[in-house]
Tab-separated table of C-alpha atoms in Angstrom:
chain	number	residue	atom	x	y	z
F	17	MET	CA	-78.530	143.326	60.314
F	18	ALA	CA	-74.852	144.056	60.191
F	19	GLU	CA	-74.606	144.839	63.849
F	20	THR	CA	-75.400	141.067	64.307
F	21	GLU	CA	-73.092	139.924	62.081
F	22	THR	CA	-70.062	141.200	63.195
F	23	ASN	CA	-71.101	140.841	67.163
F	24	ILE	CA	-68.218	139.809	69.355
F	25	ASP	CA	-68.194	137.437	71.814
F	26	TYR	CA	-67.008	139.019	74.516
F	27	LEU	CA	-66.789	136.374	77.022
F	28	ASN	CA	-64.498	133.922	74.434
F	29	ASP	CA	-61.684	136.651	74.386
F	30	GLU	CA	-58.608	135.230	75.413
F	31	LEU	CA	-57.349	138.615	76.324
F	32	LEU	CA	-60.174	139.349	78.764
F	33	LEU	CA	-59.608	135.562	79.928
F	34	THR	CA	-57.566	134.945	83.288
F	35	GLU	CA	-54.746	133.153	83.902
F	36	ASP	CA	-56.758	130.036	85.453
F	37	ALA	CA	-59.002	130.160	83.014
F	38	LYS	CA	-57.436	130.492	80.163
F	39	PRO	CA	-57.648	127.262	77.691
F	40	LYS	CA	-55.028	125.041	78.171
F	41	ALA	CA	-53.290	122.680	75.340
F	42	GLU	CA	-53.699	119.368	75.664
F	43	ARG	CA	-51.292	117.119	76.784
F	44	THR	CA	-49.712	114.986	74.082
F	45	PRO	CA	-48.460	110.961	74.406
F	46	ILE	CA	-44.973	111.888	74.054
F	47	ILE	CA	-45.337	114.528	76.989
F	48	ASP	CA	-47.991	112.128	79.622
F	49	ARG	CA	-44.667	109.566	79.003
F	50	ALA	CA	-42.272	112.402	79.771
F	51	ALA	CA	-44.532	113.649	82.425
F	52	GLU	CA	-44.368	110.306	84.096
F	53	VAL	CA	-41.062	109.549	83.560
F	54	LEU	CA	-40.537	113.067	85.317
F	55	ALA	CA	-42.622	112.304	88.599
F	56	ARG	CA	-40.558	109.373	89.404
F	57	ILE	CA	-37.115	111.388	89.389
F	58	TYR	CA	-38.922	114.334	91.497
F	59	GLU	CA	-39.691	110.600	93.506
F	60	PHE	CA	-35.672	110.221	93.846
F	61	VAL	CA	-34.966	113.694	94.155
F	62	GLU	CA	-37.562	114.971	97.042
F	63	GLU	CA	-35.510	111.328	99.216
F	64	TYR	CA	-32.713	112.169	98.635
F	65	GLU	CA	-32.444	115.855	98.581
F	66	ARG	CA	-29.956	115.100	94.802
F	67	GLU	CA	-29.779	114.266	91.602
F	68	PRO	CA	-29.272	110.762	90.386
F	69	ILE	CA	-25.863	109.908	89.665
F	70	SER	CA	-25.123	107.113	86.717
F	71	GLU	CA	-21.630	105.866	88.101
F	72	GLN	CA	-19.906	102.183	89.324
F	73	GLY	CA	-20.979	101.987	93.174
F	74	ARG	CA	-24.856	103.665	92.405
F	75	ASP	CA	-27.422	101.421	92.866
F	76	VAL	CA	-29.603	99.776	89.696
F	77	ARG	CA	-32.837	101.976	90.744
F	78	GLU	CA	-30.793	105.367	90.807
F	79	ARG	CA	-28.019	104.825	87.342
F	80	MET	CA	-31.995	103.619	85.333
F	81	LEU	CA	-33.354	107.232	87.263
F	82	ALA	CA	-30.477	108.881	85.718
F	83	ASN	CA	-30.172	107.798	82.525
F	84	GLU	CA	-33.396	108.708	82.090
F	85	LEU	CA	-32.785	112.522	83.397
F	86	ALA	CA	-30.590	112.607	80.500
F	87	GLY	CA	-32.402	111.447	78.237
F	88	LEU	CA	-35.492	113.995	79.197
F	89	ARG	CA	-32.669	116.667	78.560
F	90	ALA	CA	-30.817	115.633	75.449
F	91	SER	CA	-35.068	115.882	73.890
F	92	ARG	CA	-35.751	119.153	75.272
F	93	ALA	CA	-36.540	120.614	71.694
F	94	GLU	CA	-40.096	117.734	71.258
F	95	LEU	CA	-40.927	118.118	75.691
F	96	ALA	CA	-41.434	121.810	75.517
F	97	GLY	CA	-45.213	121.220	76.592
F	98	LEU	CA	-42.949	119.451	79.993
F	99	GLU	CA	-41.777	122.645	80.570
F	100	ALA	CA	-44.911	123.318	82.321
F	101	ILE	CA	-44.275	121.041	85.513
F	102	ASP	CA	-41.076	121.146	85.308
F	103	GLU	CA	-40.795	122.834	88.602
F	104	ARG	CA	-37.522	121.680	89.558
F	105	ARG	CA	-35.943	123.162	86.641
F	106	LEU	CA	-34.121	119.375	86.548
F	107	VAL	CA	-34.463	119.615	82.232
F	108	PHE	CA	-35.149	122.817	81.268
F	109	ALA	CA	-32.745	124.583	83.477
F	110	SER	CA	-29.678	122.071	83.467
F	111	THR	CA	-26.811	123.270	82.715
F	112	VAL	CA	-25.174	119.604	81.674
F	113	GLU	CA	-23.311	119.218	78.616
F	114	LEU	CA	-24.330	116.026	76.259
F	115	ASP	CA	-21.826	114.167	74.493
F	116	PRO	CA	-23.554	113.732	70.697
F	117	VAL	CA	-22.034	110.286	70.341
F	118	GLY	CA	-22.110	109.484	74.421
F	119	ASP	CA	-23.275	105.648	72.993
F	120	PRO	CA	-22.853	103.968	76.735
F	121	LEU	CA	-22.501	100.711	74.130
F	122	LEU	CA	-19.640	102.783	72.445
F	123	ALA	CA	-17.653	104.145	75.001
F	124	ASP	CA	-14.621	101.987	75.978
F	125	GLY	CA	-12.695	104.023	78.437
F	126	VAL	CA	-9.739	103.628	76.819
F	127	ASP	CA	-7.345	106.913	77.106
F	128	ILE	CA	-6.334	108.262	73.489
F	129	PHE	CA	-3.007	108.945	74.528
F	130	ASP	CA	-2.445	105.605	76.014
F	131	VAL	CA	-0.251	103.964	72.505
F	132	ALA	CA	0.257	100.190	72.634
F	133	ASP	CA	4.000	99.254	72.611
F	134	GLU	CA	2.533	97.375	68.922
F	135	LEU	CA	0.389	97.901	66.524
F	136	LYS	CA	-1.784	95.254	65.030
F	137	PRO	CA	-3.379	95.588	62.269
F	138	ILE	CA	-7.411	95.241	62.798
F	139	ALA	CA	-9.926	93.435	60.471
F	140	LYS	CA	-11.862	96.755	58.808
F	141	PRO	CA	-15.924	94.747	59.768
F	142	ASP	CA	-18.010	94.978	56.665
F	143	TYR	CA	-20.989	95.643	58.590
F	144	VAL	CA	-21.068	98.170	61.550
F	145	ALA	CA	-24.459	98.628	63.705
F	146	ASP	CA	-25.934	101.884	64.689
F	147	ARG	CA	-28.744	102.971	66.949
F	148	GLN	CA	-30.979	104.592	65.598
F	149	THR	CA	-34.981	105.053	66.724
F	150	CYS	CA	-37.477	102.760	67.466
F	151	GLU	CA	-40.262	103.253	65.139
F	152	ASP	CA	-42.431	100.595	67.025
F	153	PHE	CA	-40.575	101.541	70.724
F	154	GLU	CA	-44.575	101.440	72.401
F	155	ARG	CA	-45.049	98.283	71.822
F	156	PHE	CA	-41.701	97.951	74.247
F	157	GLU	CA	-42.246	101.158	77.089
F	158	PRO	CA	-44.865	99.306	78.923
F	159	HIS	CA	-42.410	96.240	79.542
F	160	PHE	CA	-39.842	98.787	80.490
F	161	ASP	CA	-41.922	100.602	82.620
F	162	ARG	CA	-42.993	97.052	84.395
F	163	ILE	CA	-39.236	96.556	85.295
F	164	ARG	CA	-38.568	99.855	86.450
F	165	LYS	CA	-41.350	99.455	88.835
F	166	GLU	CA	-40.417	95.884	89.863
F	167	VAL	CA	-36.892	97.103	90.912
F	168	GLU	CA	-38.287	99.585	92.725
F	169	ALA	CA	-40.294	97.661	94.656
F	170	GLY	CA	-38.267	94.825	95.097
F	171	THR	CA	-40.125	92.157	93.675
F	172	ARG	CA	-37.452	91.826	90.943
F	173	LYS	CA	-33.732	91.943	91.850
F	174	PRO	CA	-30.707	92.448	89.671
F	175	GLN	CA	-28.465	90.101	89.408
F	176	PRO	CA	-24.513	89.982	88.451
F	177	PHE	CA	-24.169	89.489	84.448
F	178	ARG	CA	-21.857	86.237	84.854
F	179	GLN	CA	-23.048	84.722	80.907
F	180	GLU	CA	-21.641	83.273	78.139
F	181	ARG	CA	-24.931	85.000	76.318
F	182	VAL	CA	-28.153	86.794	76.092
F	183	ASP	CA	-31.798	85.166	74.756
F	184	LEU	CA	-34.365	86.834	73.227
F	185	GLY	CA	-37.045	88.762	75.970
F	186	GLU	CA	-34.324	89.480	78.603
F	187	PHE	CA	-33.322	92.463	79.950
F	188	PHE	CA	-29.912	94.284	80.838
F	189	VAL	CA	-28.973	97.489	83.079
F	190	LEU	CA	-26.202	98.759	81.140
F	191	LYS	CA	-24.392	101.644	82.316
F	192	GLY	CA	-27.481	102.741	83.977
F	193	GLN	CA	-29.733	102.468	80.366
F	194	LEU	CA	-32.037	99.473	80.676
F	195	VAL	CA	-31.850	97.303	77.227
F	196	HIS	CA	-34.342	94.692	76.513
F	197	VAL	CA	-33.039	92.134	74.078
F	198	ALA	CA	-36.152	92.052	71.283
F	199	ASP	CA	-34.605	89.433	68.278
F	200	VAL	CA	-31.718	86.951	68.007
F	201	ARG	CA	-31.091	86.138	64.569
F	202	ASP	CA	-28.019	83.077	64.030
F	203	GLU	CA	-25.598	83.847	61.386
F	204	LYS	CA	-21.714	82.408	61.136
F	205	ARG	CA	-19.838	85.185	60.563
F	206	PRO	CA	-16.179	85.785	58.607
F	207	SER	CA	-14.115	84.040	61.610
F	208	GLY	CA	-16.006	80.969	61.310
F	209	LYS	CA	-17.599	81.104	64.652
F	210	ASN	CA	-21.437	81.344	65.214
F	211	ASP	CA	-22.358	84.650	66.725
F	212	ALA	CA	-25.761	85.788	66.413
F	213	ARG	CA	-27.250	89.723	65.434
F	214	LEU	CA	-29.209	91.028	67.971
F	215	ARG	CA	-32.410	93.552	67.704
F	216	VAL	CA	-31.842	95.395	70.935
F	217	ILE	CA	-34.048	97.921	71.723
F	218	PHE	CA	-33.177	100.506	74.795
F	219	ASP	CA	-34.992	102.675	77.772
F	220	ASN	CA	-34.709	105.693	75.872
F	221	GLY	CA	-36.585	104.615	72.160
F	222	THR	CA	-33.745	103.668	70.552
F	223	GLU	CA	-32.454	100.591	69.399
F	224	SER	CA	-29.752	98.381	67.671
F	225	ASP	CA	-28.378	95.893	65.430
F	226	LEU	CA	-25.852	94.306	67.503
F	227	LEU	CA	-23.661	91.403	67.694
F	228	MET	CA	-24.339	89.418	70.832
F	229	SER	CA	-20.384	88.878	71.037
F	230	SER	CA	-20.372	92.563	71.131
F	231	LEU	CA	-23.339	93.099	74.022
F	232	VAL	CA	-21.815	90.499	75.914
F	233	ARG	CA	-18.576	91.444	75.835
F	234	ARG	CA	-20.567	95.554	77.087
F	235	LEU	CA	-21.797	93.726	79.576
F	236	TYR	CA	-18.313	92.388	81.326
F	237	GLU	CA	-16.893	95.666	81.367
F	238	ASP	CA	-19.463	97.713	82.959
F	239	LYS	CA	-18.780	95.802	86.658
F	240	GLU	CA	-22.279	97.799	87.734
F	241	ALA	CA	-24.008	96.407	84.763
F	242	ARG	CA	-27.076	93.494	85.621
F	243	ARG	CA	-29.075	91.016	84.260
F	244	ILE	CA	-33.020	91.938	85.138
F	245	GLY	CA	-34.467	88.895	83.870
F	246	THR	CA	-37.269	87.886	80.899
F	247	VAL	CA	-40.668	89.066	80.827
F	248	GLU	CA	-43.126	87.110	78.535
F	249	ALA	CA	-43.885	89.196	75.446
F	250	GLY	CA	-48.150	88.079	76.609
F	251	PRO	CA	-51.215	89.825	75.309
F	252	LEU	CA	-49.241	92.878	74.181
F	253	PHE	CA	-48.110	91.637	71.337
F	254	ALA	CA	-51.394	90.078	69.812
F	255	GLY	CA	-52.366	91.197	66.891
F	256	ALA	CA	-49.258	93.315	66.397
F	257	PRO	CA	-46.460	92.624	63.590
F	258	THR	CA	-43.321	90.598	65.363
F	259	GLY	CA	-41.327	91.467	61.752
F	260	ASN	CA	-40.706	91.956	57.879
F	261	VAL	CA	-40.110	88.992	54.841
F	262	TYR	CA	-38.289	90.399	52.207
F	263	VAL	CA	-38.504	88.778	48.716
F	264	LEU	CA	-35.158	90.743	46.721
F	265	ARG	CA	-33.915	90.454	43.862
F	266	SER	CA	-30.031	90.763	43.031
F	267	TYR	CA	-28.653	93.623	40.465
F	268	SER	CA	-25.318	91.799	40.785
F	269	GLU	CA	-22.899	91.481	37.443
F	270	ARG	CA	-22.487	87.509	38.608
F	271	PRO	CA	-24.449	85.592	35.892
F	272	GLU	CA	-24.983	82.363	38.185
F	273	THR	CA	-27.320	85.234	40.122
F	274	ASN	CA	-29.701	85.260	37.661
F	275	GLY	CA	-33.549	84.522	38.465
F	276	LEU	CA	-32.742	83.789	41.980
F	277	LEU	CA	-34.772	85.404	45.272
F	278	LYS	CA	-33.501	86.103	48.593
F	279	VAL	CA	-35.843	85.819	51.394
F	280	GLY	CA	-35.298	86.796	54.832
F	281	THR	CA	-36.677	87.986	57.888
F	282	THR	CA	-36.350	91.466	59.681
F	283	ALA	CA	-37.546	92.763	63.248
F	284	GLY	CA	-37.129	96.532	61.551
F	285	SER	CA	-37.866	98.190	58.378
F	286	VAL	CA	-36.883	96.151	55.244
F	287	LYS	CA	-35.081	99.505	54.053
F	288	ASP	CA	-33.393	99.833	57.073
F	289	ARG	CA	-31.878	96.492	56.785
F	290	ILE	CA	-30.851	96.262	52.704
F	291	ALA	CA	-28.870	100.174	53.395
F	292	ARG	CA	-25.673	98.220	53.047
F	293	ALA	CA	-26.301	96.024	50.539
F	294	GLU	CA	-22.909	96.823	49.101
F	295	SER	CA	-20.941	96.424	51.914
F	296	GLN	CA	-22.030	92.778	53.279
F	297	SER	CA	-21.598	89.472	52.218
F	298	THR	CA	-25.283	88.227	52.425
F	299	PHE	CA	-26.154	90.668	49.275
F	300	LEU	CA	-23.373	89.669	47.846
F	301	PHE	CA	-22.108	92.827	48.043
F	302	ALA	CA	-24.327	94.948	45.590
F	303	PRO	CA	-27.750	96.218	45.278
F	304	VAL	CA	-31.148	94.603	46.037
F	305	GLU	CA	-34.243	95.546	44.140
F	306	ILE	CA	-37.171	94.841	46.861
F	307	VAL	CA	-39.336	91.943	45.246
F	308	GLU	CA	-41.875	91.749	47.926
F	309	THR	CA	-42.459	92.556	51.623
F	310	TYR	CA	-44.692	90.518	53.840
F	311	GLU	CA	-45.262	91.083	57.464
F	312	PHE	CA	-45.492	87.860	60.619
F	313	PHE	CA	-47.523	88.660	63.620
F	314	GLY	CA	-46.243	85.948	66.918
F	315	HIS	CA	-43.141	84.793	65.668
F	316	SER	CA	-39.865	86.006	66.714
F	317	ALA	CA	-37.568	86.805	63.900
F	318	LYS	CA	-35.118	84.149	63.162
F	319	GLU	CA	-38.189	80.974	64.029
F	320	ALA	CA	-40.398	82.459	61.277
F	321	GLU	CA	-37.119	82.186	59.190
F	322	ASP	CA	-36.469	79.081	59.916
F	323	ARG	CA	-39.601	77.914	58.883
F	324	ILE	CA	-39.645	79.638	55.428
F	325	HIS	CA	-36.350	78.470	54.862
F	326	ARG	CA	-37.287	75.019	55.672
F	327	ALA	CA	-40.154	75.878	52.844
F	328	LEU	CA	-38.032	76.211	50.661
F	329	ARG	CA	-34.927	73.558	51.023
F	330	ALA	CA	-35.890	71.968	48.091
F	331	TYR	CA	-35.298	75.150	45.895
F	332	HIS	CA	-31.722	76.611	47.931
F	333	VAL	CA	-28.805	77.434	45.888
F	334	GLU	CA	-25.123	78.006	48.034
F	335	LEU	CA	-23.714	80.699	46.817
F	336	ARG	CA	-19.537	82.178	47.688
F	337	VAL	CA	-18.744	85.695	47.299
F	338	VAL	CA	-15.416	87.088	47.399
F	339	GLY	CA	-15.198	90.219	49.337
F	340	PRO	CA	-13.034	94.010	48.555
F	341	ASP	CA	-10.764	92.318	50.782
F	342	GLY	CA	-9.783	88.772	49.051
F	343	ARG	CA	-11.810	86.323	51.283
F	344	SER	CA	-14.364	84.061	50.843
F	345	PHE	CA	-18.023	84.134	51.992
F	346	ALA	CA	-21.126	82.002	51.968
F	347	ALA	CA	-23.957	84.124	51.287
F	348	THR	CA	-26.894	80.284	51.741
F	349	GLU	CA	-30.500	82.502	51.907
F	350	TRP	CA	-31.124	82.585	47.780
F	351	PHE	CA	-33.549	79.693	45.979
F	352	LYS	CA	-34.167	79.526	42.852
F	353	ALA	CA	-37.729	80.054	42.862
F	354	SER	CA	-40.524	82.421	41.638
F	355	PRO	CA	-41.874	84.681	43.584
F	356	GLU	CA	-45.504	82.820	43.649
F	357	ILE	CA	-43.768	79.600	44.893
F	358	VAL	CA	-41.763	82.262	47.489
F	359	ALA	CA	-45.516	83.160	47.884
F	360	ALA	CA	-46.913	79.448	49.406
F	361	ALA	CA	-44.133	79.072	50.666
F	362	ILE	CA	-44.599	81.839	53.326
F	363	SER	CA	-47.896	81.532	53.847
F	364	GLU	CA	-47.691	78.035	54.560
F	365	ALA	CA	-44.539	78.638	57.140
F	366	LEU	CA	-46.176	81.079	59.171
F	367	ALA	CA	-50.253	79.853	59.130
């Protein structure tokens, strides 16, 4: 009996299996996507007998592939499962040094030793856009794949950038990187000029909330930048949340804020949106408390916000706040209403 209980199954002993017979680890979805990217790069290398290069004068396809290769190299630590299929050692034997702050949107090509004759004071912005991981990148990735395939097949013809603004849904190639405008939110800037805060998705799985003017400027500065066009959301977004409504209460010590709620929207995380509340005029330069959040579907953040603010128009309160530098700002998204009234307005506006 004891012999039966301690019996060893030699047929399943890994030490006795050949290389071909050993069980192979399952590939994760991220490795599968990386393998598809690597396959496209290999096709280019086989065709031209060299790696793709991202520089002025190269075609759009090559610059996008070069950017994807750089992305794979930068993510080697998370892509160990890709090493087995990287036969040319393009990713895992690379000696390329990656600049961790080499953001193509922030690089301006100015020599640090070029000093202007006269240094003029520059106004310090109250908010700076940062790059961060796009948590819902799986919603956008099929569009990026479709754009690449259509560009490679010649069914889409990238055009030089000659616009004064960018629109919701547009795709661009900027310094070899594919860029998508996923959301547009209008704001009144401190300068008094109309501008918009964008949600910009990059094909390496990151995003930023750049100002439209900043993106337009970068597109004009890159002589090789291209406009690819607009992709309709289609069934990909059906049933998927497209943003969040936030209801906030301010911790400002100003007495006129008592009983007021701020109601706004964001295409991303509410916590990310309010992370710098103390430095932003829209939050009265003070910390805020989240009272409630709601997901919405099928609307851009701007459209959802416009609908909700129209429904709450009777409760709107106009505030002005003075910043640390002495400038005065309008804070326009505050309402003298209870959470229940706000909830009803949101439900009615986004029905």
